[in-house]
GROMACS .gro file of N, CA and C in nm:
model
  231
    1MET      N    1  -3.104   4.600  14.569
    1MET     CA    2  -3.205   4.502  14.541
    1MET      C    3  -3.148   4.362  14.564
    2LEU      N    4  -3.221   4.281  14.635
    2LEU     CA    5  -3.178   4.145  14.664
    2LEU      C    6  -3.215   4.052  14.549
    3ARG      N    7  -3.126   3.961  14.520
    3ARG     CA    8  -3.155   3.863  14.416
    3ARG      C    9  -3.226   3.743  14.479
    4THR      N   10  -3.317   3.690  14.407
    4THR     CA   11  -3.390   3.573  14.455
    4THR      C   12  -3.378   3.460  14.353
    5ARG      N   13  -3.440   3.348  14.385
    5ARG     CA   14  -3.436   3.234  14.294
    5ARG      C   15  -3.512   3.262  14.165
    6GLU      N   16  -3.589   3.367  14.165
    6GLU     CA   17  -3.669   3.399  14.047
    6GLU      C   18  -3.588   3.475  13.943
    7ASP      N   19  -3.460   3.498  13.971
    7ASP     CA   20  -3.378   3.571  13.876
    7ASP      C   21  -3.359   3.492  13.748
    8PHE      N   22  -3.336   3.562  13.640
    8PHE     CA   23  -3.320   3.500  13.508
    8PHE      C   24  -3.200   3.406  13.501
    9PRO      N   25  -3.080   3.440  13.551
    9PRO     CA   26  -2.967   3.348  13.539
    9PRO      C   27  -2.994   3.212  13.606
   10PHE      N   28  -3.063   3.212  13.719
   10PHE     CA   29  -3.093   3.087  13.787
   10PHE      C   30  -3.189   3.002  13.705
   11ARG      N   31  -3.291   3.066  13.650
   11ARG     CA   32  -3.387   2.994  13.567
   11ARG      C   33  -3.320   2.939  13.442
   12ALA      N   34  -3.231   3.015  13.383
   12ALA     CA   35  -3.161   2.969  13.263
   12ALA      C   36  -3.072   2.849  13.296
   13LEU      N   37  -3.007   2.853  13.411
   13LEU     CA   38  -2.923   2.741  13.453
   13LEU      C   39  -3.005   2.615  13.476
   14VAL      N   40  -3.119   2.630  13.540
   14VAL     CA   41  -3.207   2.516  13.564
   14VAL      C   42  -3.258   2.460  13.431
   15ALA      N   43  -3.294   2.546  13.338
   15ALA     CA   44  -3.344   2.501  13.208
   15ALA      C   45  -3.235   2.426  13.131
   16LYS      N   46  -3.113   2.478  13.134
   16LYS     CA   47  -3.002   2.411  13.065
   16LYS      C   48  -2.971   2.275  13.129
   17THR      N   49  -2.976   2.268  13.260
   17THR     CA   50  -2.949   2.144  13.331
   17THR      C   51  -3.057   2.040  13.298
   18ARG      N   52  -3.182   2.082  13.297
   18ARG     CA   53  -3.290   1.989  13.263
   18ARG      C   54  -3.277   1.940  13.119
   19ALA      N   55  -3.238   2.028  13.029
   19ALA     CA   56  -3.221   1.987  12.889
   19ALA      C   57  -3.104   1.891  12.875
   20LEU      N   58  -3.001   1.910  12.953
   20LEU     CA   59  -2.882   1.826  12.944
   20LEU      C   60  -2.908   1.685  12.994
   21VAL      N   61  -2.990   1.670  13.095
   21VAL     CA   62  -3.017   1.538  13.152
   21VAL      C   63  -3.150   1.481  13.102
   22ALA      N   64  -3.197   1.529  12.990
   22ALA     CA   65  -3.319   1.476  12.930
   22ALA      C   66  -3.293   1.332  12.886
   23PRO      N   67  -3.394   1.249  12.884
   23PRO     CA   68  -3.375   1.107  12.849
   23PRO      C   69  -3.309   1.086  12.713
   24ASP      N   70  -3.342   1.167  12.615
   24ASP     CA   71  -3.281   1.146  12.483
   24ASP      C   72  -3.132   1.175  12.483
   25HIS      N   73  -3.087   1.272  12.560
   25HIS     CA   74  -2.944   1.299  12.570
   25HIS      C   75  -2.872   1.190  12.649
   26LEU      N   76  -2.936   1.142  12.755
   26LEU     CA   77  -2.876   1.034  12.833
   26LEU      C   78  -2.868   0.906  12.752
   27LEU      N   79  -2.970   0.879  12.672
   27LEU     CA   80  -2.969   0.760  12.587
   27LEU      C   81  -2.857   0.769  12.483
   28LEU      N   82  -2.840   0.885  12.423
   28LEU     CA   83  -2.732   0.904  12.326
   28LEU      C   84  -2.596   0.882  12.392
   29GLY      N   85  -2.576   0.937  12.510
   29GLY     CA   86  -2.450   0.919  12.582
   29GLY      C   87  -2.425   0.773  12.616
   30ALA      N   88  -2.531   0.702  12.658
   30ALA     CA   89  -2.516   0.561  12.693
   30ALA      C   90  -2.481   0.478  12.570
   31VAL      N   91  -2.543   0.509  12.456
   31VAL     CA   92  -2.513   0.436  12.333
   31VAL      C   93  -2.369   0.460  12.290
   32LEU      N   94  -2.322   0.584  12.301
   32LEU     CA   95  -2.184   0.614  12.264
   32LEU      C   96  -2.085   0.543  12.355
   33VAL      N   97  -2.110   0.542  12.484
   33VAL     CA   98  -2.019   0.475  12.578
   33VAL      C   99  -2.018   0.325  12.554
   34LEU      N  100  -2.135   0.266  12.536
   34LEU     CA  101  -2.141   0.121  12.511
   34LEU      C  102  -2.077   0.085  12.378
   35GLY      N  103  -2.095   0.169  12.277
   35GLY     CA  104  -2.031   0.145  12.148
   35GLY      C  105  -1.880   0.151  12.157
   36TRP      N  106  -1.831   0.247  12.231
   36TRP     CA  107  -1.686   0.260  12.250
   36TRP      C  108  -1.631   0.138  12.325
   37ALA      N  109  -1.702   0.096  12.429
   37ALA     CA  110  -1.656  -0.021  12.505
   37ALA      C  111  -1.659  -0.147  12.419
   38ALA      N  112  -1.761  -0.160  12.333
   38ALA     CA  113  -1.769  -0.277  12.245
   38ALA      C  114  -1.655  -0.274  12.143
   39LEU      N  115  -1.622  -0.158  12.093
   39LEU     CA  116  -1.512  -0.147  11.997
   39LEU      C  117  -1.379  -0.185  12.062
   40ILE      N  118  -1.355  -0.138  12.182
   40ILE     CA  119  -1.232  -0.173  12.253
   40ILE      C  120  -1.228  -0.324  12.281
   41ALA      N  121  -1.340  -0.381  12.323
   41ALA     CA  122  -1.344  -0.524  12.351
   41ALA      C  123  -1.325  -0.606  12.224
   42TRP      N  124  -1.379  -0.561  12.113
   42TRP     CA  125  -1.371  -0.634  11.988
   42TRP      C  126  -1.230  -0.630  11.930
   43THR      N  127  -1.167  -0.511  11.934
   43THR     CA  128  -1.034  -0.498  11.876
   43THR      C  129  -0.925  -0.544  11.972
   44GLY      N  130  -0.956  -0.555  12.098
   44GLY     CA  131  -0.857  -0.599  12.196
   44GLY      C  132  -0.775  -0.482  12.246
   45ASN      N  133  -0.720  -0.498  12.363
   45ASN     CA  134  -0.633  -0.395  12.419
   45ASN      C  135  -0.518  -0.464  12.492
   46GLY      N  136  -0.414  -0.391  12.516
   46GLY     CA  137  -0.298  -0.449  12.585
   46GLY      C  138  -0.218  -0.540  12.495
   47SER      N  139  -0.174  -0.652  12.549
   47SER     CA  140  -0.087  -0.742  12.474
   47SER      C  141  -0.160  -0.822  12.367
   48VAL      N  142  -0.292  -0.822  12.368
   48VAL     CA  143  -0.369  -0.893  12.266
   48VAL      C  144  -0.435  -0.798  12.167
   49GLY      N  145  -0.402  -0.670  12.176
   49GLY     CA  146  -0.464  -0.570  12.092
   49GLY      C  147  -0.411  -0.571  11.949
   50TRP      N  148  -0.478  -0.491  11.864
   50TRP     CA  149  -0.439  -0.487  11.724
   50TRP      C  150  -0.299  -0.431  11.705
   51GLN      N  151  -0.260  -0.335  11.789
   51GLN     CA  152  -0.127  -0.276  11.774
   51GLN      C  153  -0.019  -0.376  11.814
   52ALA      N  154  -0.045  -0.454  11.918
   52ALA     CA  155   0.052  -0.556  11.959
   52ALA      C  156   0.067  -0.662  11.851
   53ARG      N  157  -0.044  -0.703  11.789
   53ARG     CA  158  -0.036  -0.801  11.682
   53ARG      C  159   0.035  -0.745  11.560
   54LEU      N  160   0.011  -0.618  11.530
   54LEU     CA  161   0.077  -0.553  11.416
   54LEU      C  162   0.226  -0.541  11.440
   55CYS      N  163   0.267  -0.502  11.560
   55CYS     CA  164   0.408  -0.482  11.590
   55CYS      C  165   0.483  -0.614  11.607
   56ALA      N  166   0.411  -0.722  11.635
   56ALA     CA  167   0.477  -0.852  11.647
   56ALA      C  168   0.533  -0.896  11.512
   57ASP      N  169   0.467  -0.855  11.404
   57ASP     CA  170   0.512  -0.891  11.270
   57ASP      C  171   0.610  -0.790  11.213
   58ALA      N  172   0.619  -0.673  11.272
   58ALA     CA  173   0.704  -0.566  11.219
   58ALA      C  174   0.845  -0.578  11.277
   59ASP      N  175   0.937  -0.507  11.217
   59ASP     CA  176   1.074  -0.507  11.265
   59ASP      C  177   1.104  -0.380  11.345
   60ALA      N  178   1.003  -0.324  11.407
   60ALA     CA  179   1.013  -0.202  11.487
   60ALA      C  180   1.050  -0.081  11.402
   61ALA      N  181   1.032  -0.090  11.272
   61ALA     CA  182   1.055   0.026  11.187
   61ALA      C  183   0.937   0.120  11.190
   62THR      N  184   0.821   0.068  11.223
   62THR     CA  185   0.702   0.151  11.232
   62THR      C  186   0.711   0.237  11.357
   63ALA      N  187   0.677   0.363  11.343
   63ALA     CA  188   0.690   0.456  11.456
   63ALA      C  189   0.605   0.413  11.574
   64ALA      N  190   0.489   0.354  11.550
   64ALA     CA  191   0.402   0.312  11.659
   64ALA      C  192   0.458   0.193  11.735
   65CYS      N  193   0.554   0.122  11.676
   65CYS     CA  194   0.609   0.002  11.739
   65CYS      C  195   0.738   0.028  11.817
   66ARG      N  196   0.790   0.147  11.806
   66ARG     CA  197   0.916   0.176  11.875
   66ARG      C  198   0.894   0.189  12.024
   67VAL      N  199   0.994   0.154  12.098
   67VAL     CA  200   0.990   0.168  12.244
   67VAL      C  201   1.066   0.295  12.279
   68VAL      N  202   1.005   0.378  12.359
   68VAL     CA  203   1.069   0.503  12.399
   68VAL      C  204   1.151   0.478  12.523
   69ALA      N  205   1.278   0.516  12.517
   69ALA     CA  206   1.368   0.499  12.632
   69ALA      C  207   1.335   0.606  12.737
   70PRO      N  208   1.380   0.587  12.857
   70PRO     CA  209   1.359   0.689  12.961
   70PRO      C  210   1.416   0.824  12.917
   71ALA      N  211   1.360   0.929  12.973
   71ALA     CA  212   1.397   1.065  12.931
   71ALA      C  213   1.545   1.095  12.957
   72SER      N  214   1.607   1.027  13.051
   72SER     CA  215   1.747   1.056  13.081
   72SER      C  216   1.838   1.017  12.965
   73ASP      N  217   1.802   0.911  12.890
   73ASP     CA  218   1.883   0.869  12.775
   73ASP      C  219   1.861   0.959  12.656
   74GLY      N  220   1.733   0.996  12.633
   74GLY     CA  221   1.701   1.077  12.518
   74GLY      C  222   1.707   1.003  12.387
   75LYS      N  223   1.706   0.871  12.390
   75LYS     CA  224   1.715   0.790  12.270
   75LYS      C  225   1.585   0.719  12.244
   76VAL      N  226   1.561   0.688  12.118
   76VAL     CA  227   1.447   0.606  12.079
   76VAL      C  228   1.502   0.479  12.023
   77LEU      N  229   1.462   0.368  12.080
   77LEU     CA  230   1.513   0.238  12.035
   77LEU      C  231   1.435   0.187  11.917
   0.00000   0.00000   0.00000
């Protein structure tokens, strides 16, 4: 018996795809992405980020402020 587009697995895949790209799901995804981007922009990243400001005041005793040496040394500074 030959399979056609009318088979159940194909219809189920189409139904799942349509549900996934429904406007309410796309809106939720867009809100999450924009919220994440706003959080990163607000807290800063790179040399002006919260971690850089925190480590500037620390004496590198905090684990997040330590610099990892290359793997050949095997040391943590």
